[in-house]
Amino acid sequence: MPLVSKTVEVAASAESIMAIVADFESYPHWNEEIKGCWVLAHYDDGRPSQLRLDVVVQGQAGTFITAVYYPGENQIYTVLQQGDHFDKQEQRFSVVPMGPTSLLTVDLDVETKLSLPKPMVKKAIGDTLDYLADNLKSRAEHLGAT
């Protein structure tokens, strides 16, 4: 499956956007597909290194264990270690500050366990990215306005 990417301009600082992305346990507050998220392990500096996510996507429940990496400033990268529905799921959040706004890019690369037509998978992943980026944008802008 090719990498699918979505970029949106957000009326918030890069720091505030990354704080939302890094607050994994709050994901159920702004992403209705995530029913629970727990930090399973931490790096020595205290940042989460492994997560458990319980999800319901298009009526299908699943549990995912993901590793979390911080490859650069304003970047968080997650890699599926074990889970339902996917053989591979890699997700990168990147934010570029631009004065009073920021550019948020979410990249997603998946391989499904079931044999599905690539156009169908790409559309589902594109819809998921739209939903994720738009919800993250809304949350960042809402928190910045309060």
Tab-separated table of N, CA and C in Angstrom:
chain	number	residue	atom	x	y	z
A	1	MET	N	0.855	-1.184	0.000
A	1	MET	CA	0.000	0.000	0.000
A	1	MET	C	0.888	1.230	0.000
A	2	PRO	N	0.661	2.148	-0.897
A	2	PRO	CA	1.460	3.372	-0.892
A	2	PRO	C	1.127	4.244	0.311
A	3	LEU	N	2.065	5.052	0.654
A	3	LEU	CA	1.905	6.018	1.734
A	3	LEU	C	0.816	7.014	1.355
A	4	VAL	N	-0.061	7.305	2.313
A	4	VAL	CA	-1.102	8.305	2.116
A	4	VAL	C	-0.793	9.447	3.079
A	5	SER	N	-0.935	10.683	2.596
A	5	SER	CA	-0.541	11.845	3.387
A	5	SER	C	-1.614	12.924	3.316
A	6	LYS	N	-1.743	13.671	4.404
A	6	LYS	CA	-2.694	14.795	4.460
A	6	LYS	C	-2.014	15.938	5.194
A	7	THR	N	-2.083	17.147	4.633
A	7	THR	CA	-1.530	18.340	5.263
A	7	THR	C	-2.639	19.374	5.402
A	8	VAL	N	-2.723	19.969	6.607
A	8	VAL	CA	-3.692	21.033	6.864
A	8	VAL	C	-2.999	22.175	7.585
A	9	GLU	N	-3.483	23.376	7.348
A	9	GLU	CA	-2.990	24.537	8.085
A	9	GLU	C	-3.824	24.666	9.356
A	10	VAL	N	-3.147	24.869	10.483
A	10	VAL	CA	-3.814	24.932	11.782
A	10	VAL	C	-3.494	26.276	12.426
A	11	ALA	N	-4.515	26.931	12.937
A	11	ALA	CA	-4.330	28.210	13.620
A	11	ALA	C	-3.918	27.956	15.067
A	12	ALA	N	-2.731	27.376	15.217
A	12	ALA	CA	-2.175	27.061	16.541
A	12	ALA	C	-0.669	26.900	16.395
A	13	SER	N	0.031	27.005	17.503
A	13	SER	CA	1.487	26.847	17.473
A	13	SER	C	1.863	25.380	17.298
A	14	ALA	N	3.046	25.149	16.764
A	14	ALA	CA	3.542	23.786	16.612
A	14	ALA	C	3.608	23.094	17.969
A	15	GLU	N	4.014	23.835	19.001
A	15	GLU	CA	4.136	23.249	20.342
A	15	GLU	C	2.788	22.757	20.861
A	16	SER	N	1.733	23.554	20.647
A	16	SER	CA	0.422	23.137	21.153
A	16	SER	C	-0.116	21.937	20.374
A	17	ILE	N	0.132	21.895	19.074
A	17	ILE	CA	-0.306	20.744	18.274
A	17	ILE	C	0.430	19.489	18.723
A	18	MET	N	1.744	19.595	18.896
A	18	MET	CA	2.518	18.420	19.309
A	18	MET	C	2.143	17.976	20.720
A	19	ALA	N	1.751	18.905	21.577
A	19	ALA	CA	1.309	18.534	22.928
A	19	ALA	C	0.042	17.686	22.852
A	20	ILE	N	-0.848	18.011	21.929
A	20	ILE	CA	-2.071	17.218	21.747
A	20	ILE	C	-1.722	15.837	21.207
A	21	VAL	N	-0.855	15.787	20.203
A	21	VAL	CA	-0.456	14.493	19.623
A	21	VAL	C	0.224	13.626	20.679
A	22	ALA	N	1.057	14.221	21.527
A	22	ALA	CA	1.812	13.463	22.530
A	22	ALA	C	0.974	13.080	23.751
A	23	ASP	N	-0.215	13.644	23.887
A	23	ASP	CA	-1.099	13.312	25.011
A	23	ASP	C	-1.977	12.131	24.603
A	24	PHE	N	-1.343	10.983	24.464
A	24	PHE	CA	-1.990	9.797	23.909
A	24	PHE	C	-3.234	9.387	24.694
A	25	GLU	N	-3.180	9.465	26.007
A	25	GLU	CA	-4.307	9.005	26.822
A	25	GLU	C	-5.552	9.874	26.646
A	26	SER	N	-5.403	11.054	26.041
A	26	SER	CA	-6.563	11.920	25.777
A	26	SER	C	-7.161	11.695	24.387
A	27	TYR	N	-6.592	10.816	23.604
A	27	TYR	CA	-7.109	10.588	22.246
A	27	TYR	C	-8.610	10.305	22.206
A	28	PRO	N	-9.175	9.518	23.136
A	28	PRO	CA	-10.615	9.263	23.061
A	28	PRO	C	-11.473	10.532	23.171
A	29	HIS	N	-10.917	11.634	23.686
A	29	HIS	CA	-11.669	12.886	23.817
A	29	HIS	C	-11.882	13.580	22.476
A	30	TRP	N	-11.013	13.317	21.499
A	30	TRP	CA	-11.148	14.005	20.212
A	30	TRP	C	-11.175	13.076	19.003
A	31	ASN	N	-11.022	11.768	19.252
A	31	ASN	CA	-11.073	10.793	18.166
A	31	ASN	C	-12.031	9.689	18.588
A	32	GLU	N	-13.266	9.744	18.093
A	32	GLU	CA	-14.298	8.817	18.561
A	32	GLU	C	-14.011	7.362	18.213
A	33	GLU	N	-13.111	7.101	17.271
A	33	GLU	CA	-12.759	5.718	16.941
A	33	GLU	C	-11.898	5.073	18.025
A	34	ILE	N	-11.210	5.878	18.814
A	34	ILE	CA	-10.355	5.346	19.872
A	34	ILE	C	-11.159	5.290	21.164
A	35	LYS	N	-11.354	4.086	21.652
A	35	LYS	CA	-12.161	3.873	22.856
A	35	LYS	C	-11.312	3.915	24.124
A	36	GLY	N	-10.018	3.700	23.986
A	36	GLY	CA	-9.103	3.783	25.121
A	36	GLY	C	-7.669	3.758	24.634
A	37	CYS	N	-6.803	4.459	25.357
A	37	CYS	CA	-5.381	4.484	25.027
A	37	CYS	C	-4.591	4.504	26.325
A	38	TRP	N	-3.655	3.576	26.458
A	38	TRP	CA	-2.859	3.453	27.670
A	38	TRP	C	-1.384	3.416	27.317
A	39	VAL	N	-0.582	4.121	28.091
A	39	VAL	CA	0.865	4.094	27.922
A	39	VAL	C	1.387	2.852	28.646
A	40	LEU	N	2.075	1.984	27.913
A	40	LEU	CA	2.588	0.737	28.478
A	40	LEU	C	4.042	0.839	28.922
A	41	ALA	N	4.802	1.731	28.284
A	41	ALA	CA	6.225	1.869	28.614
A	41	ALA	C	6.671	3.286	28.284
A	42	HIS	N	7.774	3.687	28.939
A	42	HIS	CA	8.339	5.035	28.750
A	42	HIS	C	9.834	4.946	28.443
A	43	TYR	N	10.326	5.960	27.729
A	43	TYR	CA	11.765	6.145	27.574
A	43	TYR	C	12.316	6.699	28.887
A	44	ASP	N	13.625	6.721	29.016
A	44	ASP	CA	14.258	7.247	30.230
A	44	ASP	C	13.882	8.706	30.500
A	45	ASP	N	13.583	9.471	29.428
A	45	ASP	CA	13.219	10.883	29.605
A	45	ASP	C	11.742	11.066	29.968
A	46	GLY	N	10.998	9.968	30.108
A	46	GLY	CA	9.601	10.028	30.519
A	46	GLY	C	8.586	10.017	29.386
A	47	ARG	N	9.040	10.209	28.150
A	47	ARG	CA	8.104	10.186	27.028
A	47	ARG	C	7.626	8.759	26.768
A	48	PRO	N	6.353	8.594	26.369
A	48	PRO	CA	5.834	7.256	26.077
A	48	PRO	C	6.619	6.578	24.949
A	49	SER	N	6.853	5.285	25.114
A	49	SER	CA	7.540	4.506	24.081
A	49	SER	C	6.677	3.374	23.528
A	50	GLN	N	5.605	3.024	24.247
A	50	GLN	CA	4.723	1.961	23.774
A	50	GLN	C	3.303	2.224	24.268
A	51	LEU	N	2.332	1.986	23.376
A	51	LEU	CA	0.928	2.256	23.683
A	51	LEU	C	0.063	1.043	23.394
A	52	ARG	N	-1.064	0.997	24.085
A	52	ARG	CA	-2.156	0.087	23.728
A	52	ARG	C	-3.343	0.963	23.364
A	53	LEU	N	-3.917	0.715	22.195
A	53	LEU	CA	-5.096	1.442	21.746
A	53	LEU	C	-6.216	0.453	21.470
A	54	ASP	N	-7.374	0.683	22.065
A	54	ASP	CA	-8.576	-0.069	21.749
A	54	ASP	C	-9.410	0.812	20.834
A	55	VAL	N	-9.778	0.273	19.669
A	55	VAL	CA	-10.453	1.074	18.652
A	55	VAL	C	-11.698	0.367	18.126
A	56	VAL	N	-12.578	1.159	17.537
A	56	VAL	CA	-13.681	0.642	16.737
A	56	VAL	C	-13.675	1.472	15.455
A	57	VAL	N	-13.341	0.814	14.346
A	57	VAL	CA	-13.254	1.488	13.055
A	57	VAL	C	-14.253	0.828	12.118
A	58	GLN	N	-15.181	1.616	11.620
A	58	GLN	CA	-16.228	1.133	10.717
A	58	GLN	C	-16.894	-0.115	11.282
A	59	GLY	N	-17.203	-0.075	12.578
A	59	GLY	CA	-17.898	-1.163	13.247
A	59	GLY	C	-17.032	-2.340	13.669
A	60	GLN	N	-15.749	-2.294	13.358
A	60	GLN	CA	-14.836	-3.393	13.684
A	60	GLN	C	-13.972	-3.019	14.882
A	61	ALA	N	-14.109	-3.768	15.978
A	61	ALA	CA	-13.297	-3.520	17.173
A	61	ALA	C	-11.909	-4.123	16.989
A	62	GLY	N	-10.935	-3.493	17.587
A	62	GLY	CA	-9.571	-4.007	17.511
A	62	GLY	C	-8.708	-3.439	18.615
A	63	THR	N	-7.607	-4.108	18.860
A	63	THR	CA	-6.619	-3.653	19.830
A	63	THR	C	-5.266	-3.610	19.130
A	64	PHE	N	-4.531	-2.524	19.364
A	64	PHE	CA	-3.224	-2.335	18.746
A	64	PHE	C	-2.184	-2.027	19.811
A	65	ILE	N	-1.023	-2.613	19.673
A	65	ILE	CA	0.150	-2.251	20.475
A	65	ILE	C	1.102	-1.566	19.511
A	66	THR	N	1.485	-0.326	19.840
A	66	THR	CA	2.355	0.436	18.948
A	66	THR	C	3.571	0.965	19.692
A	67	ALA	N	4.673	1.024	18.967
A	67	ALA	CA	5.876	1.675	19.470
A	67	ALA	C	5.803	3.144	19.063
A	68	VAL	N	6.358	4.004	19.907
A	68	VAL	CA	6.340	5.447	19.642
A	68	VAL	C	7.780	5.936	19.546
A	69	TYR	N	8.062	6.706	18.492
A	69	TYR	CA	9.393	7.275	18.281
A	69	TYR	C	9.264	8.779	18.074
A	70	TYR	N	10.343	9.475	18.355
A	70	TYR	CA	10.401	10.928	18.225
A	70	TYR	C	11.609	11.255	17.336
A	71	PRO	N	11.464	11.118	15.996
A	71	PRO	CA	12.613	11.216	15.093
A	71	PRO	C	13.197	12.607	14.924
A	72	GLY	N	12.441	13.631	15.242
A	72	GLY	CA	12.945	14.995	15.080
A	72	GLY	C	12.041	15.961	15.816
A	73	GLU	N	12.473	17.204	15.825
A	73	GLU	CA	11.649	18.231	16.465
A	73	GLU	C	10.285	18.290	15.775
A	74	ASN	N	9.232	18.339	16.571
A	74	ASN	CA	7.863	18.421	16.074
A	74	ASN	C	7.464	17.231	15.203
A	75	GLN	N	7.972	16.032	15.573
A	75	GLN	CA	7.599	14.810	14.878
A	75	GLN	C	7.354	13.689	15.884
A	76	ILE	N	6.288	12.935	15.639
A	76	ILE	CA	6.009	11.721	16.399
A	76	ILE	C	5.669	10.644	15.383
A	77	TYR	N	6.275	9.488	15.569
A	77	TYR	CA	6.146	8.379	14.629
A	77	TYR	C	5.720	7.144	15.404
A	78	THR	N	4.638	6.494	14.964
A	78	THR	CA	4.188	5.271	15.627
A	78	THR	C	4.263	4.102	14.653
A	79	VAL	N	4.618	2.933	15.196
A	79	VAL	CA	4.759	1.724	14.386
A	79	VAL	C	4.007	0.591	15.079
A	80	LEU	N	3.099	-0.040	14.353
A	80	LEU	CA	2.352	-1.168	14.884
A	80	LEU	C	3.301	-2.313	15.228
A	81	GLN	N	3.194	-2.815	16.455
A	81	GLN	CA	3.959	-3.988	16.862
A	81	GLN	C	3.093	-5.241	16.833
A	82	GLN	N	1.807	-5.051	17.162
A	82	GLN	CA	0.889	-6.176	17.204
A	82	GLN	C	-0.522	-5.618	17.139
A	83	GLY	N	-1.394	-6.313	16.414
A	83	GLY	CA	-2.757	-5.809	16.388
A	83	GLY	C	-3.655	-6.508	15.403
A	84	ASP	N	-4.916	-6.161	15.515
A	84	ASP	CA	-5.957	-6.698	14.656
A	84	ASP	C	-6.017	-5.885	13.366
A	85	HIS	N	-6.440	-6.524	12.296
A	85	HIS	CA	-6.772	-5.885	11.016
A	85	HIS	C	-5.576	-5.522	10.129
A	86	PHE	N	-4.410	-5.213	10.709
A	86	PHE	CA	-3.280	-4.756	9.894
A	86	PHE	C	-2.023	-5.592	10.135
A	87	ASP	N	-1.284	-5.842	9.056
A	87	ASP	CA	0.061	-6.417	9.176
A	87	ASP	C	1.073	-5.306	9.403
A	88	LYS	N	0.741	-4.127	8.891
A	88	LYS	CA	1.633	-2.966	9.013
A	88	LYS	C	0.775	-1.731	9.217
A	89	GLN	N	1.181	-0.887	10.154
A	89	GLN	CA	0.561	0.426	10.314
A	89	GLN	C	1.623	1.358	10.875
A	90	GLU	N	2.034	2.304	10.063
A	90	GLU	CA	3.017	3.300	10.464
A	90	GLU	C	2.396	4.665	10.252
A	91	GLN	N	2.535	5.505	11.257
A	91	GLN	CA	1.903	6.818	11.219
A	91	GLN	C	2.900	7.862	11.696
A	92	ARG	N	2.979	8.971	10.952
A	92	ARG	CA	3.885	10.063	11.328
A	92	ARG	C	3.097	11.365	11.391
A	93	PHE	N	3.254	12.052	12.519
A	93	PHE	CA	2.725	13.402	12.683
A	93	PHE	C	3.911	14.353	12.608
A	94	SER	N	3.824	15.344	11.727
A	94	SER	CA	4.882	16.350	11.587
A	94	SER	C	4.234	17.726	11.570
A	95	VAL	N	4.864	18.669	12.262
A	95	VAL	CA	4.336	20.034	12.312
A	95	VAL	C	5.449	21.015	11.959
A	96	VAL	N	5.123	21.947	11.067
A	96	VAL	CA	6.058	22.998	10.673
A	96	VAL	C	5.455	24.331	11.113
A	97	PRO	N	6.144	25.065	12.032
A	97	PRO	CA	5.621	26.367	12.448
A	97	PRO	C	5.732	27.388	11.320
A	98	MET	N	4.687	28.238	11.230
A	98	MET	CA	4.666	29.294	10.207
A	98	MET	C	4.108	30.566	10.833
A	99	GLY	N	4.780	31.088	11.846
A	99	GLY	CA	4.279	32.285	12.519
A	99	GLY	C	3.076	31.934	13.376
A	100	PRO	N	1.939	32.600	13.147
A	100	PRO	CA	0.761	32.352	13.986
A	100	PRO	C	0.046	31.031	13.662
A	101	THR	N	0.396	30.400	12.550
A	101	THR	CA	-0.206	29.120	12.183
A	101	THR	C	0.888	28.068	12.029
A	102	SER	N	0.461	26.845	11.804
A	102	SER	CA	1.393	25.733	11.591
A	102	SER	C	0.827	24.821	10.523
A	103	LEU	N	1.720	24.109	9.856
A	103	LEU	CA	1.293	23.080	8.907
A	103	LEU	C	1.420	21.726	9.596
A	104	LEU	N	0.310	21.012	9.688
A	104	LEU	CA	0.274	19.671	10.252
A	104	LEU	C	0.194	18.681	9.107
A	105	THR	N	1.117	17.727	9.085
A	105	THR	CA	1.077	16.652	8.099
A	105	THR	C	0.956	15.335	8.841
A	106	VAL	N	-0.004	14.521	8.407
A	106	VAL	CA	-0.173	13.176	8.941
A	106	VAL	C	0.049	12.209	7.789
A	107	ASP	N	1.023	11.310	7.943
A	107	ASP	CA	1.323	10.275	6.950
A	107	ASP	C	0.893	8.935	7.523
A	108	LEU	N	0.323	8.093	6.696
A	108	LEU	CA	-0.127	6.782	7.132
A	108	LEU	C	0.221	5.752	6.072
A	109	ASP	N	0.830	4.668	6.503
A	109	ASP	CA	1.202	3.568	5.623
A	109	ASP	C	0.694	2.289	6.268
A	110	VAL	N	-0.206	1.579	5.603
A	110	VAL	CA	-0.778	0.362	6.174
A	110	VAL	C	-0.784	-0.777	5.168
A	111	GLU	N	-0.791	-1.977	5.719
A	111	GLU	CA	-1.048	-3.194	4.955
A	111	GLU	C	-2.076	-3.980	5.744
A	112	THR	N	-3.210	-4.274	5.110
A	112	THR	CA	-4.291	-4.977	5.789
A	112	THR	C	-4.024	-6.477	5.826
A	113	LYS	N	-4.558	-7.138	6.857
A	113	LYS	CA	-4.447	-8.590	6.953
A	113	LYS	C	-5.338	-9.269	5.922
A	114	LEU	N	-6.496	-8.680	5.664
A	114	LEU	CA	-7.399	-9.227	4.660
A	114	LEU	C	-6.993	-8.747	3.281
A	115	SER	N	-7.202	-9.593	2.302
A	115	SER	CA	-6.913	-9.206	0.927
A	115	SER	C	-8.058	-8.334	0.423
A	116	LEU	N	-7.778	-7.048	0.304
A	116	LEU	CA	-8.778	-6.087	-0.156
A	116	LEU	C	-8.235	-5.358	-1.378
A	117	PRO	N	-9.105	-4.922	-2.278
A	117	PRO	CA	-8.632	-4.152	-3.435
A	117	PRO	C	-7.921	-2.877	-2.978
A	118	LYS	N	-6.774	-2.588	-3.588
A	118	LYS	CA	-5.979	-1.421	-3.200
A	118	LYS	C	-6.756	-0.115	-3.263
A	119	PRO	N	-7.597	0.119	-4.284
A	119	PRO	CA	-8.364	1.371	-4.289
A	119	PRO	C	-9.287	1.495	-3.071
A	120	MET	N	-9.851	0.378	-2.642
A	120	MET	CA	-10.736	0.399	-1.468
A	120	MET	C	-9.943	0.729	-0.202
A	121	VAL	N	-8.763	0.124	-0.065
A	121	VAL	CA	-7.917	0.395	1.095
A	121	VAL	C	-7.455	1.844	1.069
A	122	LYS	N	-7.030	2.324	-0.095
A	122	LYS	CA	-6.541	3.700	-0.195
A	122	LYS	C	-7.641	4.699	0.149
A	123	LYS	N	-8.880	4.450	-0.293
A	123	LYS	CA	-9.984	5.345	0.037
A	123	LYS	C	-10.258	5.326	1.535
A	124	ALA	N	-10.277	4.144	2.137
A	124	ALA	CA	-10.526	4.036	3.583
A	124	ALA	C	-9.440	4.750	4.369
A	125	ILE	N	-8.189	4.589	3.951
A	125	ILE	CA	-7.076	5.246	4.642
A	125	ILE	C	-7.153	6.759	4.428
A	126	GLY	N	-7.502	7.186	3.219
A	126	GLY	CA	-7.662	8.615	2.954
A	126	GLY	C	-8.762	9.226	3.808
A	127	ASP	N	-9.884	8.511	3.937
A	127	ASP	CA	-10.976	8.984	4.788
A	127	ASP	C	-10.534	9.074	6.241
A	128	THR	N	-9.769	8.076	6.688
A	128	THR	CA	-9.259	8.066	8.060
A	128	THR	C	-8.329	9.251	8.290
A	129	LEU	N	-7.459	9.520	7.324
A	129	LEU	CA	-6.539	10.662	7.449
A	129	LEU	C	-7.297	11.982	7.482
A	130	ASP	N	-8.290	12.136	6.629
A	130	ASP	CA	-9.101	13.361	6.644
A	130	ASP	C	-9.727	13.559	8.025
A	131	TYR	N	-10.314	12.505	8.542
A	131	TYR	CA	-10.971	12.547	9.849
A	131	TYR	C	-9.967	12.900	10.947
A	132	LEU	N	-8.825	12.214	10.943
A	132	LEU	CA	-7.806	12.424	11.969
A	132	LEU	C	-7.245	13.841	11.920
A	133	ALA	N	-6.831	14.287	10.751
A	133	ALA	CA	-6.241	15.623	10.615
A	133	ALA	C	-7.257	16.712	10.955
A	134	ASP	N	-8.485	16.550	10.491
A	134	ASP	CA	-9.507	17.562	10.771
A	134	ASP	C	-9.846	17.625	12.261
A	135	ASN	N	-9.925	16.463	12.920
A	135	ASN	CA	-10.212	16.455	14.354
A	135	ASN	C	-9.060	17.042	15.162
A	136	LEU	N	-7.836	16.730	14.778
A	136	LEU	CA	-6.671	17.282	15.466
A	136	LEU	C	-6.621	18.796	15.269
A	137	LYS	N	-6.884	19.249	14.056
A	137	LYS	CA	-6.934	20.693	13.768
A	137	LYS	C	-8.004	21.364	14.629
A	138	SER	N	-9.200	20.802	14.672
A	138	SER	CA	-10.297	21.376	15.462
A	138	SER	C	-9.939	21.438	16.935
A	139	ARG	N	-9.338	20.374	17.455
A	139	ARG	CA	-8.973	20.350	18.877
A	139	ARG	C	-7.920	21.412	19.186
A	140	ALA	N	-6.895	21.518	18.321
A	140	ALA	CA	-5.830	22.506	18.556
A	140	ALA	C	-6.386	23.922	18.503
A	141	GLU	N	-7.247	24.199	17.537
A	141	GLU	CA	-7.798	25.541	17.397
A	141	GLU	C	-8.776	25.838	18.522
A	142	HIS	N	-9.540	24.854	18.961
A	142	HIS	CA	-10.465	25.042	20.097
A	142	HIS	C	-9.699	25.323	21.377
A	143	LEU	N	-8.666	24.530	21.650
A	143	LEU	CA	-7.870	24.730	22.872
A	143	LEU	C	-7.138	26.068	22.839
A	144	GLY	N	-6.710	26.477	21.640
A	144	GLY	CA	-6.032	27.763	21.518
A	144	GLY	C	-6.957	28.945	21.718
A	145	ALA	N	-8.255	28.739	21.474
A	145	ALA	CA	-9.239	29.818	21.626
A	145	ALA	C	-9.739	29.948	23.049
A	146	THR	N	-9.512	28.919	23.877
A	146	THR	CA	-10.032	28.963	25.251
A	146	THR	C	-9.019	29.526	26.222
